Amino acid sequence: MSLFTPTIEFSDHKDRARYLLAWRLCVTLAPVLLALTILFASKNSLNAWSFGVGFATVVFCILYMLTLKGYRGLYVVTTLIGSSVIHYSANSFLTEPHISDSLWIVLIVLIGYFGVGVKWGSFILSINMLGVAYYVFFTLDEHLRVYNEINVRDAAGLVLEFFGAAFCIGYIIYQFVKIQRITEVELRKVNSELEENYRLISHRDHEKTVLLKEIHHRVKNNLQIIISLLRLQQAEMENGEARSKFHEMTNRVMVMSSIHQKLYQQDDLTNIDLGRYIEDLASELIDLFQAKSQVEIDVKCEYGQIDLKTIVPVGLLINELLSNSLKYAFEELDRGQIVLEIKDRDKGFELYYSDNGNWKTSGQEPSGFGLELIDILTEQLNGTKELRRDQHGTRYTFHLQKLTE
């Protein structure tokens, strides 16, 4: 530990710089203010009182920093006391010269900015500007005659005062520039570390993206193999009902396969455009079932992107609804119409499904497993289902929730 560099640790270099600034200013100003106090007291000058208060304040600050190792409150106290003493003496001690007061004001304002912050520095600046304005308008004329009567002792005091204030101002500016340079060095270091971390994260993200795409691609291929095996087995079956069951099973596997295919083909591996997915699924099912009547499917989707965990049960649910309509609803109609609408809600989404088929007159009903699967998928999506059938067709209303991880 030296006189100008006390032993104290700070995690932030700015805090350390502010502490050292307060300490070094106090150590520097203490002998200067003591000498000015003695000099002006020897000639019974009222300025001795101002410098005596300043010296006492500096001594208090030194003792405070030695015992409590703090500094923040000192800047507030010293700027307030310094401003008060300077303007009180300038407007009260009318027989004393105050040539160096402007330098002390600059010093106090710089201490306020550097030691506390912009807001406090601006506050201290405003107070001192008001004090200067008062001095110029109401006191300056009375002081002009004093400057013509300055003796050698007064001049020596003014020179010492001037150099003391100028040194402190220069030191504050030096500390500010030094901190700026340190901050720039640390900022460049942090930016370099961030760039390196970004490069590593980008590289790892690219590796994970490639891996996930490969996984989706392999899952899709495996499901395609299963679909092919099911279709081969279906072709060998002579029982019409068994062939129909295998056809339904194949469609369900196809739904899951198409999800992984879309994820493999796009950049976003976690979400799927629900509206586009439903349109593609509907088009594939129309081609698969080769409905006798012309079927028009109107898809309206407000939900946007949907995650992988939710899209699988939603896709299977929509597959069952579309498959049932295409198989059972339009045999007696020349033109079939299906409306599928999804609306976004705060805690999930609503799915409205309707067709204009006549289930009762068609003499056919969807299989019990298909209807049971609709109930299971609705429950899996933490939802509820409303069903209504009449002469205008079949209408489903689902209130579903997104499955979060």
Short mmCIF file of C-alpha atoms in Angstrom, two decimals:
data_model
loop_
_atom_site.label_atom_id
_atom_site.label_comp_id
_atom_site.label_asym_id
_atom_site.label_seq_id
_atom_site.Cartn_x
_atom_site.Cartn_y
_atom_site.Cartn_z
CA MET A 1 0.00 0.00 0.00
CA SER A 2 1.31 3.46 -0.97
CA LEU A 3 0.01 6.90 -0.09
CA PHE A 4 -1.72 7.34 -3.46
CA THR A 5 -2.77 3.69 -4.01
CA PRO A 6 -4.49 2.12 -1.00
CA THR A 7 -4.96 -1.65 -0.86
CA ILE A 8 -8.59 -2.35 -1.70
CA GLU A 9 -10.21 -4.71 -4.20
CA PHE A 10 -13.14 -3.95 -6.51
CA SER A 11 -14.66 -6.32 -9.08
CA ASP A 12 -15.46 -3.42 -11.42
CA HIS A 13 -12.60 -1.29 -12.70
CA LYS A 14 -14.92 1.76 -12.74
CA ASP A 15 -15.64 1.41 -9.02
CA ARG A 16 -11.93 1.09 -8.34
CA ALA A 17 -11.20 4.18 -10.45
CA ARG A 18 -13.83 6.23 -8.59
CA TYR A 19 -12.47 5.12 -5.22
CA LEU A 20 -8.90 5.95 -6.21
CA LEU A 21 -10.02 9.31 -7.59
CA ALA A 22 -11.73 10.22 -4.31
CA TRP A 23 -8.70 9.06 -2.30
CA ARG A 24 -6.10 10.83 -4.42
CA LEU A 25 -8.09 14.06 -4.61
CA CYS A 26 -8.41 14.08 -0.83
CA VAL A 27 -4.71 13.32 -0.32
CA THR A 28 -3.79 16.07 -2.79
CA LEU A 29 -6.26 18.68 -1.56
CA ALA A 30 -5.56 18.17 2.15
CA PRO A 31 -2.14 19.90 2.20
CA VAL A 32 -3.27 22.49 -0.38
CA LEU A 33 -6.34 23.48 1.65
CA LEU A 34 -4.37 23.40 4.91
CA ALA A 35 -1.75 25.72 3.42
CA LEU A 36 -4.43 28.08 2.08
CA THR A 37 -6.18 28.08 5.45
CA ILE A 38 -2.97 29.01 7.26
CA LEU A 39 -2.01 31.59 4.62
CA PHE A 40 -5.31 33.44 4.67
CA ALA A 41 -5.72 33.08 8.45
CA SER A 42 -2.35 34.76 8.97
CA LYS A 43 -3.74 37.95 7.43
CA ASN A 44 -7.15 37.58 9.08
CA SER A 45 -8.84 36.90 5.74
CA LEU A 46 -12.40 35.62 5.75
CA ASN A 47 -11.41 33.13 3.02
CA ALA A 48 -9.58 31.19 5.73
CA TRP A 49 -13.01 30.08 6.95
CA SER A 50 -13.92 28.64 3.51
CA PHE A 51 -10.65 26.77 3.15
CA GLY A 52 -10.88 25.55 6.76
CA VAL A 53 -14.29 23.98 6.04
CA GLY A 54 -12.85 22.43 2.88
CA PHE A 55 -9.88 21.01 4.80
CA ALA A 56 -12.15 19.55 7.50
CA THR A 57 -14.33 17.95 4.83
CA VAL A 58 -11.32 16.37 3.10
CA VAL A 59 -10.00 14.97 6.41
CA PHE A 60 -13.42 13.48 7.13
CA CYS A 61 -13.46 11.85 3.68
CA ILE A 62 -10.02 10.31 4.23
CA LEU A 63 -11.05 8.85 7.60
CA TYR A 64 -14.33 7.59 6.08
CA MET A 65 -12.53 5.78 3.24
CA LEU A 66 -9.95 4.29 5.60
CA THR A 67 -12.52 2.86 7.98
CA LEU A 68 -15.54 1.98 5.82
CA LYS A 69 -13.81 1.43 2.46
CA GLY A 70 -16.67 3.27 0.74
CA TYR A 71 -16.81 6.26 -1.54
CA ARG A 72 -20.27 6.74 -3.13
CA GLY A 73 -21.76 8.97 -0.43
CA LEU A 74 -18.62 11.10 -0.28
CA TYR A 75 -19.09 12.45 -3.79
CA VAL A 76 -22.63 13.57 -2.97
CA VAL A 77 -21.63 15.19 0.31
CA THR A 78 -18.50 16.93 -1.02
CA THR A 79 -20.24 18.37 -4.11
CA LEU A 80 -23.05 19.79 -1.96
CA ILE A 81 -20.72 21.19 0.70
CA GLY A 82 -18.27 22.55 -1.87
CA SER A 83 -21.00 24.29 -3.89
CA SER A 84 -22.51 25.79 -0.73
CA VAL A 85 -19.16 27.07 0.62
CA ILE A 86 -18.06 28.59 -2.71
CA HIS A 87 -21.27 30.54 -3.36
CA TYR A 88 -21.71 31.58 0.26
CA SER A 89 -18.19 33.00 0.46
CA ALA A 90 -18.44 34.65 -2.98
CA ASN A 91 -21.62 36.49 -2.00
CA SER A 92 -20.76 37.13 1.67
CA PHE A 93 -17.02 37.85 1.88
CA LEU A 94 -17.12 40.96 -0.27
CA THR A 95 -13.69 42.20 0.77
CA GLU A 96 -11.89 39.05 -0.43
CA PRO A 97 -10.89 38.15 -4.02
CA HIS A 98 -12.62 35.15 -5.63
CA ILE A 99 -10.74 34.83 -8.89
CA SER A 100 -10.22 31.04 -8.58
CA ASP A 101 -13.80 30.23 -7.63
CA SER A 102 -14.66 29.44 -11.24
CA LEU A 103 -12.04 26.65 -11.26
CA TRP A 104 -13.41 25.22 -8.01
CA ILE A 105 -16.90 25.22 -9.55
CA VAL A 106 -15.61 23.33 -12.61
CA LEU A 107 -13.86 20.85 -10.30
CA ILE A 108 -17.01 20.25 -8.25
CA VAL A 109 -19.16 19.73 -11.37
CA LEU A 110 -16.64 17.24 -12.81
CA ILE A 111 -16.60 15.37 -9.48
CA GLY A 112 -20.40 15.18 -9.60
CA TYR A 113 -20.40 13.76 -13.14
CA PHE A 114 -17.50 11.36 -12.71
CA GLY A 115 -18.11 10.21 -9.15
CA VAL A 116 -21.90 9.85 -9.08
CA GLY A 117 -23.35 10.00 -12.57
CA VAL A 118 -24.94 12.11 -15.27
CA LYS A 119 -28.10 13.00 -13.35
CA TRP A 120 -26.29 14.13 -10.21
CA GLY A 121 -23.64 15.95 -12.22
CA SER A 122 -26.34 17.81 -14.13
CA PHE A 123 -28.05 18.71 -10.86
CA ILE A 124 -24.82 20.10 -9.39
CA LEU A 125 -24.14 21.98 -12.65
CA SER A 126 -27.60 23.59 -12.51
CA ILE A 127 -27.13 24.68 -8.89
CA ASN A 128 -23.76 26.24 -9.63
CA MET A 129 -25.01 28.00 -12.76
CA LEU A 130 -27.79 29.57 -10.69
CA GLY A 131 -25.19 30.63 -8.11
CA VAL A 132 -22.97 32.15 -10.81
CA ALA A 133 -25.93 34.03 -12.27
CA TYR A 134 -26.80 35.44 -8.85
CA TYR A 135 -23.17 36.47 -8.31
CA VAL A 136 -22.93 38.22 -11.69
CA PHE A 137 -26.15 40.20 -11.27
CA PHE A 138 -25.97 41.10 -7.58
CA THR A 139 -22.39 40.79 -6.24
CA LEU A 140 -19.84 41.23 -9.03
CA ASP A 141 -19.90 45.05 -9.00
CA GLU A 142 -18.95 45.15 -5.33
CA HIS A 143 -16.00 42.83 -5.95
CA LEU A 144 -14.48 44.73 -8.85
CA ARG A 145 -12.77 47.26 -6.60
CA VAL A 146 -11.18 44.44 -4.51
CA TYR A 147 -9.21 43.11 -7.49
CA ASN A 148 -7.33 46.42 -7.74
CA GLU A 149 -6.11 46.09 -4.13
CA ILE A 150 -4.60 42.56 -4.24
CA ASN A 151 -1.26 42.38 -2.38
CA VAL A 152 1.60 39.88 -2.70
CA ARG A 153 0.19 37.52 -0.06
CA ASP A 154 -3.20 37.52 -1.75
CA ALA A 155 -1.53 36.84 -5.10
CA ALA A 156 0.46 33.92 -3.63
CA GLY A 157 -2.72 32.44 -2.21
CA LEU A 158 -4.53 32.85 -5.52
CA VAL A 159 -1.67 31.16 -7.43
CA LEU A 160 -1.61 28.24 -4.99
CA GLU A 161 -5.39 28.01 -5.17
CA PHE A 162 -5.32 28.16 -8.96
CA PHE A 163 -2.72 25.43 -9.34
CA GLY A 164 -4.44 23.18 -6.81
CA ALA A 165 -7.80 23.40 -8.58
CA ALA A 166 -6.22 23.10 -12.04
CA PHE A 167 -4.27 19.99 -10.99
CA CYS A 168 -7.42 18.31 -9.67
CA ILE A 169 -9.35 19.16 -12.85
CA GLY A 170 -6.55 17.74 -15.00
CA TYR A 171 -6.40 14.60 -12.90
CA ILE A 172 -10.15 13.99 -13.24
CA ILE A 173 -9.88 14.38 -17.00
CA TYR A 174 -6.93 11.99 -17.02
CA GLN A 175 -8.90 9.38 -15.04
CA PHE A 176 -11.86 9.73 -17.38
CA VAL A 177 -9.70 9.16 -20.47
CA LYS A 178 -7.97 6.23 -18.75
CA ILE A 179 -11.27 4.57 -17.87
CA GLN A 180 -12.52 5.08 -21.40
CA ARG A 181 -9.47 3.30 -22.77
CA ILE A 182 -9.82 0.44 -20.29
CA THR A 183 -13.50 0.16 -21.17
CA GLU A 184 -12.71 0.05 -24.89
CA VAL A 185 -10.13 -2.70 -24.34
CA GLU A 186 -12.58 -4.74 -22.26
CA LEU A 187 -15.35 -4.10 -24.79
CA ARG A 188 -13.17 -5.37 -27.62
CA LYS A 189 -12.30 -8.41 -25.51
CA VAL A 190 -15.96 -9.11 -24.74
CA ASN A 191 -16.92 -8.64 -28.39
CA SER A 192 -14.22 -11.06 -29.42
CA GLU A 193 -15.47 -13.62 -26.91
CA LEU A 194 -19.05 -13.11 -28.07
CA GLU A 195 -18.05 -13.57 -31.70
CA GLU A 196 -16.20 -16.75 -30.85
CA ASN A 197 -19.15 -18.05 -28.81
CA TYR A 198 -21.52 -17.14 -31.64
CA ARG A 199 -19.32 -19.02 -34.09
CA LEU A 200 -19.26 -22.10 -31.85
CA ILE A 201 -23.01 -21.94 -31.21
CA SER A 202 -23.73 -21.50 -34.93
CA HIS A 203 -21.51 -24.47 -35.73
CA ARG A 204 -23.22 -26.63 -33.11
CA ASP A 205 -26.64 -25.44 -34.24
CA HIS A 206 -25.78 -26.39 -37.81
CA GLU A 207 -24.64 -29.83 -36.65
CA LYS A 208 -27.86 -30.33 -34.68
CA THR A 209 -29.93 -29.16 -37.67
CA VAL A 210 -28.19 -31.65 -39.96
CA LEU A 211 -28.65 -34.39 -37.37
CA LEU A 212 -32.35 -33.63 -36.87
CA LYS A 213 -32.93 -33.54 -40.62
CA GLU A 214 -31.20 -36.89 -40.94
CA ILE A 215 -33.38 -38.28 -38.15
CA HIS A 216 -36.59 -37.02 -39.77
CA HIS A 217 -35.39 -38.37 -43.12
CA ARG A 218 -34.72 -41.82 -41.68
CA VAL A 219 -38.00 -41.89 -39.76
CA LYS A 220 -39.83 -40.94 -42.95
CA ASN A 221 -38.02 -43.68 -44.88
CA ASN A 222 -38.82 -46.27 -42.22
CA LEU A 223 -42.48 -45.27 -42.25
CA GLN A 224 -42.47 -45.49 -46.05
CA ILE A 225 -41.15 -49.02 -45.77
CA ILE A 226 -43.98 -49.84 -43.35
CA ILE A 227 -46.49 -48.31 -45.77
CA SER A 228 -45.09 -50.40 -48.62
CA LEU A 229 -45.29 -53.58 -46.54
CA LEU A 230 -48.88 -52.81 -45.56
CA ARG A 231 -49.83 -52.20 -49.17
CA LEU A 232 -48.16 -55.45 -50.27
CA GLN A 233 -50.05 -57.32 -47.59
CA GLN A 234 -53.25 -55.53 -48.55
CA ALA A 235 -52.86 -56.56 -52.20
CA GLU A 236 -52.75 -60.26 -51.20
CA MET A 237 -55.94 -60.09 -49.16
CA GLU A 238 -59.17 -61.36 -50.64
CA ASN A 239 -61.44 -60.27 -47.81
CA GLY A 240 -62.83 -56.83 -48.66
CA GLU A 241 -63.28 -55.76 -45.04
CA ALA A 242 -59.72 -56.73 -44.18
CA ARG A 243 -58.42 -54.83 -47.21
CA SER A 244 -60.37 -51.75 -46.07
CA LYS A 245 -58.87 -51.98 -42.58
CA PHE A 246 -55.37 -52.23 -43.99
CA HIS A 247 -56.10 -49.25 -46.24
CA GLU A 248 -57.14 -47.16 -43.22
CA MET A 249 -54.06 -48.25 -41.31
CA THR A 250 -51.85 -47.33 -44.25
CA ASN A 251 -53.38 -43.84 -44.39
CA ARG A 252 -52.67 -43.30 -40.70
CA VAL A 253 -49.03 -44.25 -41.10
CA MET A 254 -48.89 -42.01 -44.19
CA VAL A 255 -50.04 -39.05 -42.08
CA MET A 256 -47.09 -39.50 -39.69
CA SER A 257 -44.70 -40.02 -42.59
CA SER A 258 -45.79 -36.80 -44.30
CA ILE A 259 -45.08 -34.84 -41.09
CA HIS A 260 -41.46 -36.02 -40.98
CA GLN A 261 -41.12 -35.43 -44.71
CA LYS A 262 -42.16 -31.79 -44.34
CA LEU A 263 -39.81 -31.26 -41.40
CA TYR A 264 -36.96 -32.74 -43.44
CA GLN A 265 -37.66 -30.39 -46.37
CA GLN A 266 -37.84 -27.11 -44.40
CA ASP A 267 -35.40 -25.06 -42.34
CA ASP A 268 -37.55 -24.89 -39.20
CA LEU A 269 -37.35 -28.33 -37.62
CA THR A 270 -39.66 -27.62 -34.68
CA ASN A 271 -42.80 -26.11 -36.25
CA ILE A 272 -45.03 -26.79 -39.27
CA ASP A 273 -47.36 -24.47 -41.16
CA LEU A 274 -50.66 -26.07 -40.10
CA GLY A 275 -52.80 -24.60 -42.88
CA ARG A 276 -50.48 -25.74 -45.65
CA TYR A 277 -50.10 -29.17 -44.06
CA ILE A 278 -53.89 -29.68 -43.95
CA GLU A 279 -54.26 -28.64 -47.59
CA ASP A 280 -51.57 -31.11 -48.68
CA LEU A 281 -53.08 -33.88 -46.54
CA ALA A 282 -56.56 -33.27 -47.98
CA SER A 283 -55.22 -33.37 -51.53
CA GLU A 284 -53.44 -36.68 -50.88
CA LEU A 285 -56.53 -38.26 -49.32
CA ILE A 286 -58.76 -37.23 -52.24
CA ASP A 287 -56.32 -38.91 -54.62
CA LEU A 288 -56.17 -42.03 -52.44
CA PHE A 289 -59.92 -42.51 -52.00
CA GLN A 290 -60.81 -41.56 -55.59
CA ALA A 291 -64.25 -40.37 -54.56
CA LYS A 292 -67.05 -40.90 -57.09
CA SER A 293 -68.42 -37.39 -56.62
CA GLN A 294 -66.42 -34.21 -56.93
CA VAL A 295 -65.32 -33.08 -53.48
CA GLU A 296 -64.30 -29.54 -52.65
CA ILE A 297 -62.35 -28.92 -49.44
CA ASP A 298 -62.21 -25.41 -48.01
CA VAL A 299 -59.42 -24.93 -45.43
CA LYS A 300 -59.31 -21.82 -43.25
CA CYS A 301 -56.51 -21.75 -40.71
CA GLU A 302 -55.68 -18.87 -38.36
CA TYR A 303 -53.31 -20.83 -36.14
CA GLY A 304 -50.11 -20.52 -38.19
CA GLN A 305 -47.16 -22.56 -36.97
CA ILE A 306 -47.69 -25.65 -34.81
CA ASP A 307 -45.09 -27.71 -32.94
CA LEU A 308 -44.15 -31.31 -33.65
CA LYS A 309 -45.66 -32.72 -30.48
CA THR A 310 -49.07 -31.26 -31.30
CA ILE A 311 -49.12 -31.78 -35.07
CA VAL A 312 -49.06 -35.61 -34.88
CA PRO A 313 -52.38 -36.06 -33.02
CA VAL A 314 -53.90 -33.13 -34.92
CA GLY A 315 -52.87 -34.68 -38.24
CA LEU A 316 -54.28 -38.06 -37.27
CA LEU A 317 -57.52 -36.44 -36.10
CA ILE A 318 -57.96 -34.54 -39.36
CA ASN A 319 -57.10 -37.70 -41.29
CA GLU A 320 -59.90 -39.61 -39.56
CA LEU A 321 -62.41 -36.82 -40.19
CA LEU A 322 -61.51 -36.46 -43.87
CA SER A 323 -61.33 -40.22 -44.42
CA ASN A 324 -64.78 -40.78 -42.89
CA SER A 325 -66.30 -38.03 -45.03
CA LEU A 326 -64.66 -39.22 -48.25
CA LYS A 327 -65.66 -42.84 -47.61
CA TYR A 328 -69.19 -42.50 -46.28
CA ALA A 329 -70.70 -39.06 -46.85
CA PHE A 330 -70.91 -38.34 -50.59
CA GLU A 331 -72.07 -41.50 -52.34
CA GLU A 332 -75.47 -40.03 -53.15
CA LEU A 333 -74.20 -36.54 -54.00
CA ASP A 334 -72.82 -35.19 -57.24
CA ARG A 335 -70.79 -32.56 -55.43
CA GLY A 336 -69.39 -32.85 -51.93
CA GLN A 337 -68.14 -30.00 -49.78
CA ILE A 338 -65.96 -30.12 -46.70
CA VAL A 339 -65.17 -27.07 -44.58
CA LEU A 340 -62.29 -27.21 -42.11
CA GLU A 341 -61.58 -24.11 -40.03
CA ILE A 342 -59.04 -23.64 -37.23
CA LYS A 343 -59.11 -20.57 -34.99
CA ASP A 344 -56.41 -19.53 -32.58
CA ARG A 345 -57.41 -19.09 -28.94
CA ASP A 346 -55.54 -17.93 -25.85
CA LYS A 347 -54.91 -21.39 -24.40
CA GLY A 348 -55.18 -23.46 -27.55
CA PHE A 349 -57.23 -23.56 -30.73
CA GLU A 350 -60.67 -24.53 -32.02
CA LEU A 351 -61.26 -26.87 -34.95
CA TYR A 352 -64.53 -26.65 -36.87
CA TYR A 353 -65.23 -29.48 -39.32
CA SER A 354 -68.32 -30.00 -41.45
CA ASP A 355 -69.41 -31.77 -44.62
CA ASN A 356 -72.70 -31.70 -46.57
CA GLY A 357 -73.03 -35.48 -46.81
CA ASN A 358 -76.05 -37.48 -45.75
CA TRP A 359 -74.89 -40.22 -43.39
CA LYS A 360 -78.30 -41.71 -42.76
CA THR A 361 -79.38 -42.14 -46.35
CA SER A 362 -76.03 -43.51 -47.46
CA GLY A 363 -76.63 -46.67 -45.46
CA GLN A 364 -73.02 -46.67 -44.24
CA GLU A 365 -71.36 -45.60 -41.01
CA PRO A 366 -67.69 -45.05 -40.24
CA SER A 367 -65.97 -47.87 -38.44
CA GLY A 368 -66.15 -48.03 -34.67
CA PHE A 369 -62.36 -47.86 -34.39
CA GLY A 370 -62.25 -44.64 -36.44
CA LEU A 371 -64.77 -42.93 -34.16
CA GLU A 372 -62.99 -44.28 -31.10
CA LEU A 373 -59.70 -42.96 -32.44
CA ILE A 374 -61.25 -39.47 -32.81
CA ASP A 375 -62.23 -39.58 -29.13
CA ILE A 376 -58.75 -40.80 -28.11
CA LEU A 377 -56.99 -38.07 -30.09
CA THR A 378 -59.33 -35.41 -28.69
CA GLU A 379 -58.51 -36.56 -25.18
CA GLN A 380 -54.79 -36.62 -25.99
CA LEU A 381 -55.06 -32.96 -27.02
CA ASN A 382 -56.78 -32.15 -23.68
CA GLY A 383 -59.88 -31.12 -25.60
CA THR A 384 -63.60 -31.58 -25.92
CA LYS A 385 -65.79 -32.55 -28.88
CA GLU A 386 -69.27 -31.58 -30.02
CA LEU A 387 -71.01 -33.52 -32.81
CA ARG A 388 -74.18 -32.66 -34.68
CA ARG A 389 -75.75 -34.54 -37.63
CA ASP A 390 -78.80 -33.50 -39.59
CA GLN A 391 -80.11 -33.35 -43.14
CA HIS A 392 -77.48 -30.71 -43.98
CA GLY A 393 -74.55 -32.92 -43.05
CA THR A 394 -72.14 -33.63 -40.20
CA ARG A 395 -70.58 -30.95 -38.01
CA TYR A 396 -67.79 -31.35 -35.47
CA THR A 397 -66.55 -28.69 -33.07
CA PHE A 398 -63.34 -29.39 -31.18
CA HIS A 399 -61.83 -27.28 -28.39
CA LEU A 400 -58.18 -28.38 -28.26
CA GLN A 401 -55.00 -27.35 -26.47
CA LYS A 402 -51.42 -27.15 -27.64
CA LEU A 403 -49.20 -29.85 -26.18
CA THR A 404 -46.24 -28.11 -24.54
CA GLU A 405 -43.00 -29.85 -23.73
#
